[in-house]
Amino acid sequence: MAILLIAEHDNTALKSATLSTVTAATQIGGDVDLLIVGSGCTAVADSAAKVAGIRKVLVADNAAYDHEIAENVADLIKGLASDYSHILSPATTNGKNFMPRVAALLDVGQISEIMSVESADTFKRPIYAGNAIATVQSLDSVKVITVRATSFDPAATEGGSASIETLSQVSDTGLSRLVSEELAQSDRPELTTAKVIVAGGRGMGDKAHFEMLDTLADKLGAAVGATRAAVDAGFVPNDYQIGQTGKVVAPELYIGVGLSGAIQHLAGMKDSKVIVAINKDEDAPIFQVADYGLVADLFEAVPELEKAL
Amino acid sequence: MKVLVTVKRVIDYNVKVRVKSDNTDVDLKNVKMAVNPFCEIAVEQAVRLKEAGKATEVIVVSMGPQNAQEQLRTALAMGADRAILVQSDEVLESLTVAKVLAKIVEEEQPGLVIMGKQSIDTDNNQTGQMLAALTGMSQGTFISGLEISDTEAQVVREIDGGLQTLAVKLPAVLTVDLRLNEPRYASLPNIMKAKKKPLDTKSPADYGVEVKANTRLLKVEPPAERQAGIKVANVAELVEKLKNEAKVI
Ligand SMILES: Cc1cc2nc3c(=O)[nH]c(=O)nc-3n(C[C@H](O)[C@H](O)[C@H](O)COP(=O)(O)OP(=O)(O)OC[C@H]3O[C@@H](n4cnc5c(N)ncnc54)[C@H](O)[C@@H]3O)c2cc1C
Ligand SMILES: Cc1cc2nc3c(=O)[nH]c(=O)nc-3n(C[C@H](O)[C@H](O)[C@H](O)COP(=O)(O)OP(=O)(O)OC[C@H]3O[C@@H](n4cnc5c(N)ncnc54)[C@H](O)[C@@H]3O)c2cc1C
């Protein structure tokens, strides 16, 4: 049994979601090979080779894989698949984009966003926005799986000594090309790995008032997140969204401000260790999951909290 | 250019689902069902393309039980021209759905297939990508913006780091995110008109597709419940608890 794991990286380093996926792979068992695919991504290989638990690092560095264009990446992975019993990737927007394409090319299903490994073919995954947990067994010869990173601890970044192999084959379907990318620039921690998150909802009122949370977050060394309502209203960009259709987070401390706690939002944050809610409506559903609830007007409570820290 | 749209019958998004006491599945008895919210956005986008003169015909497809007709009628009332129900009472996994859709694509030759990015029941987020693979089409997933030219579609994709714009060759499969548009409500006259629009009923076998299980569902459980917490009286008490009790700051 051998596992091919597709790395999430930014051309300089592995993303933490990859390390969590390595842990999932180790729990499945067998040799784990890590594929780094992209354009200008060779630099990632050296640090990847040191990750504990990796047998071999495969590098596919070519312009055709720039921004991990799904059609080309899926074609490449299909070509490698015959050596493996499992193909894994973190359930990032990259993984969610190319992995189902890989599965269909191999004529197998995909098990999406697993949160635990029960055995080499059986996994738990959330359904209905996390309101039910399904245990599913794969009946396919090759198991194509995406992994929910917050459900697995990251593997150690030191201690491994994998070999590095450069792949020469190039898959270029010519079906899609990148036009542009608008990436958020921030000095704050990334939402999906932050230890502390301050999240705001529609109750923040407008874009200018939402910025109150930035100051609070900076005091706590926190990332800033939001509900869909806050994103739709234009307070913050889409990459802030936490929930069923946004990011899944599990920080040590989550502070939700002026948000009601809709099931679709809870789906993305209810595995946080400690949940704090600040809302002026004492019946807001967020209080049902909050460890500490403060019924207050946020425009008074947030500045006060910031001062008290 | 024909546009093919898919709609899935799912539990209404306002309903909190319950797990059956024998842990075999969720309980969908007497639960309100609706069009998957993402599929509604897909239908809206297709109808807008027709209104803009870019699409000639909007065909809507659903796979599922006979009463998935209700969701097809909703799509017809929103402005789709005709519907195909691929009827089956079996469990339809994404790969099977994608295989049937691939056959329909072969028959209808649409310039664009528009689907939801995920269904809110199984949250798989995979059927569109699978269809793209099976037909060799390009894919634009999780889109919140769309512009069509003669040979390609420019799509704005919502990705983890922000937004990405891709040019994908036509024909293409697109899967839509929530911010692409706001779907219209069907008016009463349009609901009446929709009852007369053509709806074909087929079976997976008509398309030569065998309904196959790629997975086996062993168990469905409720998620771990969180212990209810406490209400604090003021900010000072909150800070004290976070420091001394929870020890997270
Ligand atoms: C298919 C689908 C997918 C979805 N996916 C997501 C998702 O991924 N993530 C997500 O977040 N949502 C998602 N939603 C939307 C979700 O259903 C809710 O609409 C949304 O989460 C509500 O956001 P909110 O809590 O900010 O707003 P509201 O529900 O309007 O809550 C605002 C809260 O602020 C409080 N408030 C107002 N003013 C003050 C004040 N001055 N001081 C203190 N409190 C105040 C109010 O009491 C209220 O509780 C999805 C919906 C659908 C249909
Ligand atoms: C609790 C539960 C347990 C299940 N267990 C099993 C099991 O053990 N074995 C099994 O085989 N299946 C099982 N299923 C069903 C199966 O997993 C899904 O219905 C199937 O995978 C379809 O994928 P999806 O709708 O999640 O696709 P997604 O990829 O999430 O959907 C994306 C889009 O594809 C389109 N689409 C998907 N399905 C259809 C459709 N039927 N008609 C029209 N458009 C569609 C829609 O536009 C949708 O927005 C289970 C479902 C539930 C709710």
XYZ file of C-alpha atoms and ligand atoms in Angstrom:
664
model
C 0.000 0.000 0.000
C 1.322 3.427 -0.922
C -0.222 6.859 -0.687
C 0.238 9.795 -3.024
C -0.308 13.081 -1.225
C -0.707 16.295 -3.210
C 0.901 19.163 -1.313
C -0.629 22.582 -0.737
C 2.180 25.134 -0.934
C 2.940 28.712 -1.907
C 6.078 27.990 -4.008
C 8.353 28.596 -1.015
C 6.996 26.418 1.755
C 4.426 23.760 2.488
C 1.160 25.017 3.935
C 0.203 23.643 7.298
C -2.811 21.901 5.703
C -0.303 19.610 3.961
C 1.232 18.618 7.301
C -2.190 17.730 8.688
C -2.850 15.624 5.611
C 0.456 13.807 6.188
C -0.876 12.822 9.613
C -4.066 11.472 8.033
C -1.944 9.503 5.548
C 0.188 8.066 8.356
C -2.975 6.900 10.102
C -4.085 5.103 6.926
C -0.671 3.433 6.825
C 1.837 2.589 4.102
C 4.509 4.585 2.294
C 3.701 8.228 1.720
C 4.962 10.101 -1.350
C 4.459 13.848 -1.552
C 3.785 15.491 -4.913
C 4.708 19.149 -5.261
C 3.143 20.501 -8.391
C 3.264 24.081 -9.618
C 5.375 26.575 -11.490
C 8.529 27.760 -9.731
C 7.888 25.382 -6.845
C 11.187 23.447 -6.704
C 12.267 25.385 -3.604
C 9.563 23.635 -1.588
C 11.182 20.233 -2.108
C 14.044 20.606 0.376
C 11.871 21.480 3.342
C 9.286 18.893 2.260
C 11.941 16.162 2.335
C 12.489 16.841 6.046
C 8.853 16.300 7.023
C 8.518 13.215 9.204
C 6.883 10.239 7.507
C 7.575 10.951 3.827
C 9.278 8.334 1.624
C 9.753 10.341 -1.535
C 9.134 13.880 -2.721
C 8.027 14.182 -6.357
C 8.438 17.564 -8.009
C 6.502 18.601 -11.121
C 7.630 22.143 -11.839
C 6.345 23.499 -15.138
C 4.539 26.541 -16.518
C 1.624 24.236 -17.405
C 0.990 23.781 -13.671
C 1.055 27.482 -12.849
C -1.588 28.184 -10.186
C -2.395 24.488 -10.221
C -4.744 24.684 -13.197
C -7.090 21.760 -12.495
C -7.219 20.189 -15.964
C -3.429 19.870 -16.178
C -2.816 18.858 -12.579
C -5.531 16.180 -12.727
C -4.000 14.770 -15.896
C -0.570 14.576 -14.256
C -1.930 12.826 -11.161
C -3.876 10.344 -13.278
C -0.583 9.359 -14.891
C 0.994 8.669 -11.500
C -1.983 6.917 -9.924
C -1.222 3.311 -10.880
C 1.467 3.077 -8.192
C -0.864 4.035 -5.366
C -3.778 2.701 -3.314
C -4.769 6.142 -1.980
C -4.550 9.678 -3.329
C -4.939 12.404 -0.718
C -5.052 16.167 -0.724
C -6.055 18.778 1.813
C -9.626 20.040 1.264
C -8.428 23.490 0.252
C -9.946 25.251 -2.745
C -7.086 23.807 -4.823
C -7.722 20.245 -3.682
C -11.478 20.617 -4.069
C -10.894 21.835 -7.606
C -8.667 19.105 -9.045
C -9.310 16.013 -6.872
C -12.845 15.164 -8.114
C -11.455 15.505 -11.629
C -8.757 12.983 -10.741
C -11.373 10.622 -9.293
C -13.543 10.693 -12.416
C -10.502 10.197 -14.692
C -9.754 7.055 -12.665
C -13.439 5.995 -12.706
C -13.689 6.047 -8.910
C -15.608 8.118 -6.357
C -14.187 10.714 -4.027
C -14.568 10.803 -0.267
C -14.716 14.513 0.562
C -13.357 16.274 3.663
C -12.678 13.365 5.967
C -12.380 14.223 9.657
C -11.119 10.874 10.884
C -9.508 7.680 9.642
C -11.271 4.561 10.948
C -9.317 2.103 8.805
C -7.579 2.079 5.426
C -10.941 2.188 3.644
C -13.329 3.696 6.202
C -13.579 7.348 7.163
C -15.801 9.818 8.977
C -16.994 12.953 7.255
C -19.453 15.708 8.090
C -22.698 15.995 6.123
C -25.609 18.442 6.350
C -23.381 21.328 7.404
C -21.865 19.231 10.172
C -25.241 18.368 11.715
C -24.550 14.713 11.070
C -21.352 12.690 10.859
C -21.307 9.848 8.326
C -19.013 6.834 8.508
C -18.357 5.773 4.921
C -16.442 2.872 3.473
C -14.842 3.236 0.070
C -15.451 0.328 -2.306
C -13.024 1.606 -4.934
C -9.640 0.147 -5.827
C -8.003 3.563 -5.618
C -9.274 5.820 -2.874
C -9.391 9.505 -3.720
C -9.793 11.529 -0.543
C -9.740 15.159 0.563
C -8.841 15.856 4.183
C -10.215 18.474 6.580
C -6.979 19.942 7.930
C -8.367 21.159 11.253
C -9.254 17.579 12.216
C -5.649 16.313 12.175
C -2.555 17.589 13.997
C 0.247 18.739 11.712
C 3.134 16.277 11.172
C 6.584 17.284 12.424
C 8.532 19.444 9.979
C 11.843 17.860 11.021
C 13.111 14.314 11.303
C 12.388 12.987 7.817
C 14.905 12.290 5.067
C 12.922 11.659 1.911
C 14.517 11.356 -1.510
C 13.642 13.977 -4.106
C 12.662 13.037 -7.640
C 11.963 15.457 -10.462
C 9.187 14.476 -12.847
C 9.812 15.255 -16.493
C 6.408 14.432 -17.990
C 4.230 17.477 -18.711
C 0.455 17.486 -19.027
C -0.753 20.547 -20.861
C -4.383 20.328 -21.947
C -4.582 23.979 -23.020
C -8.133 24.154 -21.645
C -7.760 27.005 -19.141
C -5.393 29.843 -18.435
C -4.906 32.287 -15.605
C -5.966 35.859 -16.284
C -5.307 37.450 -12.906
C -5.320 36.893 -9.202
C -6.311 39.210 -6.371
C -4.843 37.844 -3.185
C -5.477 39.285 0.230
C -2.399 40.869 1.784
C -2.238 40.669 5.531
C 0.317 40.581 8.318
C -2.119 38.703 10.498
C -2.064 34.914 10.903
C -3.946 32.831 8.356
C -7.521 32.096 9.312
C -7.252 28.322 9.028
C -4.200 28.025 11.276
C -4.673 30.955 13.687
C -4.752 30.216 17.417
C -7.152 33.076 18.024
C -9.889 34.347 15.700
C -12.080 37.398 16.003
C -15.074 37.135 13.683
C -17.701 39.719 12.882
C -21.200 39.558 11.450
C -23.878 41.787 10.065
C -24.150 43.464 13.469
C -20.874 45.304 12.780
C -23.026 47.653 10.698
C -20.608 48.724 7.991
C -17.102 48.442 6.660
C -15.705 51.264 8.779
C -17.077 49.782 11.997
C -15.847 46.307 11.075
C -12.333 47.733 11.364
C -12.838 47.852 15.136
C -12.178 44.144 15.022
C -8.794 44.670 13.366
C -7.557 46.594 16.389
C -8.890 43.938 18.739
C -7.330 41.194 16.640
C -3.943 42.908 16.618
C -3.982 43.053 20.411
C -4.651 39.307 20.549
C -2.401 38.296 17.653
C -5.572 36.991 16.055
C -6.875 36.442 12.537
C -10.089 38.151 11.481
C -13.024 36.221 10.029
C -16.608 36.965 9.087
C -20.032 35.562 8.352
C -21.444 35.323 4.875
C -23.784 38.222 5.667
C -20.785 40.451 6.468
C -19.036 39.406 3.236
C -22.174 39.845 1.129
C -22.652 43.316 2.605
C -19.144 44.219 1.450
C -17.632 44.755 4.925
C -14.761 42.366 4.117
C -13.530 40.222 1.166
C -14.683 36.649 0.475
C -11.598 34.978 1.924
C -12.793 36.037 5.412
C -15.876 33.808 5.241
C -16.151 31.038 7.818
C -18.766 28.306 7.450
C -20.318 25.526 5.414
C -19.301 27.214 2.197
C -16.353 29.166 3.500
C -13.401 28.151 5.648
C -13.397 25.645 8.451
C -11.518 26.842 11.517
C -10.730 25.383 14.921
C -8.726 27.918 16.941
C -8.024 27.831 20.677
C -10.165 30.926 21.044
C -12.943 32.170 18.752
C -14.636 35.473 19.530
C -17.832 36.040 17.542
C -19.097 39.608 17.514
C -22.472 40.762 16.174
C -23.236 37.459 14.506
C -26.262 35.296 15.191
C -24.800 31.785 14.871
C -26.665 30.412 11.840
C -26.116 26.656 11.270
C -24.139 27.412 8.123
C -21.749 29.583 10.129
C -21.516 27.120 13.036
C -20.501 24.438 10.508
C -17.208 26.259 10.121
C -16.309 27.120 13.722
C -18.023 24.929 16.274
C -14.914 22.805 16.778
C -13.126 25.824 18.255
C -11.797 25.097 21.732
C -13.218 28.129 23.503
C -16.056 30.151 21.980
C -16.922 33.667 23.103
C -20.016 35.442 21.803
C -20.841 39.124 22.046
C -24.384 39.868 20.926
C -27.082 42.240 22.110
C -29.832 39.660 21.620
C -29.782 37.221 24.521
C -31.681 34.659 22.426
C -29.149 34.594 19.579
C -28.357 30.928 18.738
C -24.617 31.572 19.032
C -25.077 31.574 22.825
C -26.059 27.886 22.643
C -22.518 26.962 21.612
C -20.615 29.732 23.400
C -18.529 28.930 26.480
C -18.710 32.568 27.489
C -21.557 34.756 26.335
C -21.744 38.490 26.831
C -25.109 40.119 26.145
C -24.084 43.640 25.251
C -23.965 46.262 22.555
C -20.813 45.480 20.633
C -20.032 49.136 20.052
C -19.491 49.463 23.792
C -18.156 46.003 24.579
C -15.478 45.752 21.883
C -13.606 48.981 22.742
C -13.867 48.058 26.413
C -12.492 44.582 25.776
C -9.649 45.987 23.764
C -8.696 48.296 26.624
C -8.908 45.518 29.181
C -6.425 43.300 27.333
C -25.640 28.175 -27.519
C -27.622 25.784 -25.353
C -27.068 25.911 -21.601
C -27.560 22.839 -19.441
C -28.300 23.414 -15.743
C -28.589 20.861 -12.958
C -30.844 21.077 -9.928
C -30.788 18.765 -6.963
C -33.669 18.140 -4.583
C -32.367 18.602 -1.045
C -33.574 19.400 2.446
C -34.542 23.083 2.845
C -31.547 24.989 4.199
C -33.542 26.332 7.158
C -34.279 22.857 8.480
C -31.983 21.383 11.082
C -31.627 17.757 10.171
C -31.944 14.964 12.738
C -30.162 11.662 12.795
C -32.356 8.533 13.024
C -32.170 6.787 16.370
C -30.827 3.589 14.776
C -27.930 5.605 13.274
C -28.555 4.342 9.733
C -29.163 7.737 8.164
C -30.708 11.134 8.710
C -34.468 11.370 9.056
C -35.962 13.012 5.980
C -39.555 11.973 6.672
C -41.950 14.953 6.468
C -39.040 17.321 6.060
C -39.417 20.321 3.761
C -37.474 19.805 0.533
C -36.288 22.482 -1.867
C -33.947 23.264 -4.725
C -30.345 23.184 -3.517
C -29.509 26.917 -2.997
C -26.422 26.697 -5.213
C -28.477 25.164 -8.032
C -30.966 28.033 -7.790
C -28.090 30.397 -8.490
C -27.048 28.222 -11.440
C -30.573 28.389 -12.909
C -30.681 32.156 -12.403
C -27.371 32.563 -14.237
C -28.541 30.460 -17.181
C -31.802 32.405 -17.459
C -29.867 35.684 -17.365
C -27.670 34.436 -20.215
C -30.785 33.735 -22.221
C -32.259 37.143 -21.434
C -28.971 38.724 -22.550
C -29.214 36.894 -25.880
C -26.174 34.712 -25.140
C -28.052 31.453 -24.650
C -30.668 30.076 -27.014
C -32.201 27.462 -24.744
C -31.957 26.538 -21.063
C -32.375 22.842 -20.282
C -32.621 21.794 -16.661
C -31.818 18.294 -15.409
C -32.348 16.546 -12.103
C -31.615 13.015 -11.016
C -33.572 11.527 -8.185
C -37.019 10.366 -7.113
C -40.184 11.206 -9.001
C -40.989 14.165 -6.790
C -37.789 15.888 -7.909
C -40.248 17.092 -10.577
C -41.204 19.793 -8.070
C -37.711 21.234 -8.183
C -37.629 21.012 -11.983
C -40.940 22.923 -12.132
C -39.411 25.594 -9.894
C -36.534 25.953 -12.344
C -38.965 26.101 -15.270
C -40.920 28.806 -13.455
C -37.702 30.784 -13.048
C -37.298 30.710 -16.828
C -35.728 27.435 -17.956
C -37.250 26.135 -21.219
C -37.518 22.400 -20.702
C -36.623 19.760 -18.163
C -35.294 16.230 -17.973
C -35.891 14.076 -14.911
C -33.626 11.064 -14.721
C -35.701 9.104 -12.292
C -34.229 6.684 -9.805
C -35.035 5.769 -6.223
C -31.594 4.357 -5.647
C -28.782 6.190 -3.870
C -27.127 8.238 -6.582
C -23.483 8.943 -5.949
C -21.700 11.811 -7.650
C -19.854 9.652 -10.194
C -23.097 8.048 -11.360
C -24.766 11.449 -11.630
C -21.777 12.744 -13.601
C -21.906 9.748 -15.963
C -25.567 10.333 -16.769
C -24.925 14.053 -17.227
C -22.053 13.215 -19.598
C -24.496 11.277 -21.803
C -26.950 14.163 -21.770
C -24.113 16.503 -22.752
C -23.331 14.193 -25.664
C -26.964 14.320 -26.822
C -27.645 17.989 -26.282
C -24.228 19.474 -27.071
C -24.547 22.479 -24.719
C -21.968 25.270 -24.896
C -22.064 25.587 -21.137
C -23.086 23.416 -18.201
C -23.856 25.367 -15.029
C -24.072 23.499 -11.704
C -24.001 24.248 -8.002
C -20.572 24.057 -6.354
C -21.926 21.765 -3.670
C -25.168 20.352 -2.445
C -26.067 21.278 1.099
C -26.970 17.711 2.075
C -23.873 15.677 1.320
C -21.573 18.709 0.978
C -19.422 16.797 -1.519
C -18.436 19.550 -3.920
C -17.440 17.189 -6.710
C -20.098 16.411 -9.334
C -19.228 19.322 -11.662
C -15.518 18.556 -11.654
C -16.305 14.898 -12.383
C -18.524 15.804 -15.323
C -15.775 18.039 -16.703
C -13.308 15.151 -16.482
C -15.647 12.639 -18.159
C -16.402 14.960 -21.075
C -12.885 16.377 -21.379
C -14.307 19.860 -20.875
C -12.622 22.729 -19.079
C -13.857 23.623 -15.620
C -14.489 26.866 -13.772
C -15.344 26.093 -10.156
C -16.682 28.166 -7.218
C -17.406 31.134 -9.461
C -18.730 34.510 -8.359
C -18.322 36.276 -11.704
C -18.876 35.301 -15.341
C -18.340 36.852 -18.765
C -18.871 34.921 -21.984
C -17.261 35.462 -25.369
C -17.517 33.286 -28.494
C -14.794 30.867 -27.566
C -14.241 31.189 -23.847
C -15.727 32.089 -20.501
C -13.946 34.378 -18.067
C -14.753 33.287 -14.561
C -13.937 34.851 -11.202
C -13.297 32.081 -8.688
C -13.515 32.364 -4.898
C -10.344 30.720 -3.601
C -8.791 30.427 -0.130
C -6.457 33.360 -0.672
C -8.904 35.708 -2.400
C -10.135 35.825 -5.987
C -8.780 34.246 -9.165
C -9.818 34.988 -12.739
C -9.480 32.203 -15.300
C -10.269 32.023 -18.995
C -11.757 28.595 -19.717
C -12.383 27.271 -23.227
C -15.952 26.564 -24.301
C -17.687 24.205 -23.929
C -17.111 24.324 -20.188
C -18.544 23.130 -16.894
C -19.049 25.910 -14.352
C -19.904 25.450 -10.670
C -21.342 28.456 -8.911
C -20.702 30.030 -5.529
C -23.235 32.004 -3.524
C -22.211 35.485 -4.562
C -22.658 35.040 -8.334
C -26.186 36.436 -8.321
C -29.404 36.670 -6.346
C -31.953 34.254 -7.725
C -35.392 35.646 -8.576
C -38.648 34.446 -7.106
C -40.906 32.845 -9.676
C -44.056 34.885 -10.245
C -47.469 33.230 -10.088
C -48.095 33.552 -13.866
C -44.687 31.973 -14.501
C -45.457 29.153 -12.098
C -48.651 28.500 -14.069
C -46.782 28.663 -17.378
C -44.130 26.274 -16.076
C -46.738 23.552 -15.664
C -47.074 23.424 -19.443
C -43.390 23.375 -20.277
C -41.992 20.028 -21.476
C -40.604 17.654 -18.845
C -39.127 14.375 -20.093
C -38.767 11.466 -17.717
C -35.913 9.055 -18.329
C -34.040 6.407 -16.379
C -30.289 5.927 -15.906
C -30.622 2.793 -18.086
C -31.960 4.937 -20.954
C -28.508 6.503 -20.958
C -26.751 3.190 -20.607
C -25.501 4.048 -17.121
C -25.520 1.510 -14.335
C -26.201 2.958 -10.862
C -23.088 1.930 -9.009
C -22.047 2.310 -5.387
C -18.534 3.630 -4.894
C -19.084 3.855 -1.159
C -21.048 2.143 1.575
C -22.669 4.177 4.329
C -21.929 2.382 7.587
C -23.271 4.804 10.145
C -24.682 8.297 10.632
C -24.271 9.936 14.027
C -25.090 13.311 15.518
C -21.995 15.463 16.044
C -20.472 15.811 19.499
C -22.598 18.271 21.457
C -20.915 21.254 23.017
C -21.535 21.768 26.714
C -23.634 24.874 27.216
C -21.480 27.636 28.645
C -22.222 30.570 30.892
C -23.196 34.187 30.461
C -20.775 36.707 31.882
C -22.041 39.961 33.345
C -19.520 42.325 31.826
C -16.240 42.697 29.953
C -14.169 42.532 33.126
C -15.628 39.127 34.029
C -15.084 37.911 30.467
C -11.398 38.861 30.539
C -10.993 37.287 33.976
C -12.525 33.986 32.777
C -10.471 33.891 29.609
C -7.290 34.473 31.607
C -7.837 32.326 34.663
C -10.411 29.679 33.759
C -9.995 28.998 30.044
C -6.364 30.176 30.050
C -6.494 31.171 26.397
C -5.197 34.741 26.686
C -26.458 27.554 1.127
C -26.044 28.528 2.186
C -24.729 28.543 2.609
C -24.310 29.446 3.586
N -23.006 29.433 3.976
C -22.612 30.281 4.961
C -21.264 30.272 5.420
O -20.391 29.541 4.916
N -20.927 31.110 6.421
C -21.839 31.965 7.012
O -21.453 32.696 7.930
N -23.100 31.991 6.587
C -23.504 31.185 5.568
N -24.796 31.253 5.144
C -25.664 32.342 5.658
C -26.299 32.041 7.006
O -27.486 31.301 6.796
C -26.666 33.364 7.740
O -27.499 34.144 6.916
C -25.464 34.216 8.129
O -24.468 33.429 8.746
C -25.903 35.324 9.050
O -24.822 36.192 9.319
P -24.800 37.093 10.624
O -24.822 36.237 11.827
O -23.665 38.024 10.454
O -26.103 37.977 10.482
P -27.461 37.968 11.306
O -28.053 36.628 11.355
O -28.268 39.077 10.760
O -26.999 38.311 12.777
C -26.556 39.551 13.191
C -26.467 39.506 14.706
O -25.848 40.682 15.177
C -26.471 41.067 16.388
N -26.266 42.510 16.543
C -26.719 43.498 15.744
N -26.295 44.693 16.202
C -25.581 44.462 17.317
C -24.903 45.285 18.241
N -24.868 46.621 18.112
N -24.279 44.710 19.280
C -24.306 43.368 19.433
N -24.923 42.538 18.589
C -25.552 43.061 17.526
C -27.910 40.684 16.211
O -28.519 40.478 17.485
C -27.813 39.400 15.399
O -27.802 38.256 16.225
C -25.233 30.350 4.158
C -26.565 30.323 3.745
C -26.976 29.440 2.763
C -28.397 29.437 2.324
C -26.827 10.840 4.838
C -26.472 10.428 3.428
C -25.808 9.276 3.240
C -25.489 8.865 1.958
N -24.865 7.706 1.824
C -24.614 7.236 0.619
C -24.040 5.953 0.468
O -23.763 5.257 1.430
N -23.814 5.514 -0.747
C -24.154 6.250 -1.821
O -23.971 5.769 -2.896
N -24.646 7.482 -1.729
C -24.929 8.000 -0.524
N -25.525 9.201 -0.398
C -25.887 10.008 -1.572
C -24.713 10.581 -2.292
O -23.589 10.752 -1.482
C -24.949 11.940 -2.961
O -26.264 12.211 -3.200
C -24.171 11.942 -4.240
O -22.841 11.804 -3.848
C -24.387 13.137 -5.138
O -23.390 14.095 -4.869
P -23.712 15.492 -4.244
O -25.098 15.868 -4.538
O -23.269 15.542 -2.867
O -22.800 16.340 -5.197
P -22.102 17.735 -5.100
O -20.878 17.518 -5.855
O -22.013 18.280 -3.722
O -23.132 18.606 -5.925
C -22.710 19.597 -6.816
C -23.798 19.904 -7.813
O -24.002 18.787 -8.653
C -25.343 18.773 -9.110
N -25.990 17.517 -8.714
C -25.559 16.605 -7.832
N -26.424 15.594 -7.745
C -27.431 15.873 -8.583
C -28.630 15.225 -8.935
N -28.980 14.070 -8.379
N -29.426 15.795 -9.854
C -29.100 16.973 -10.423
N -27.978 17.634 -10.113
C -27.155 17.100 -9.210
C -26.026 19.940 -8.469
O -25.977 21.040 -9.351
C -25.158 20.206 -7.250
O -25.246 21.540 -6.803
C -25.833 9.645 0.856
C -26.482 10.835 1.053
C -26.830 11.221 2.320
C -27.572 12.494 2.484
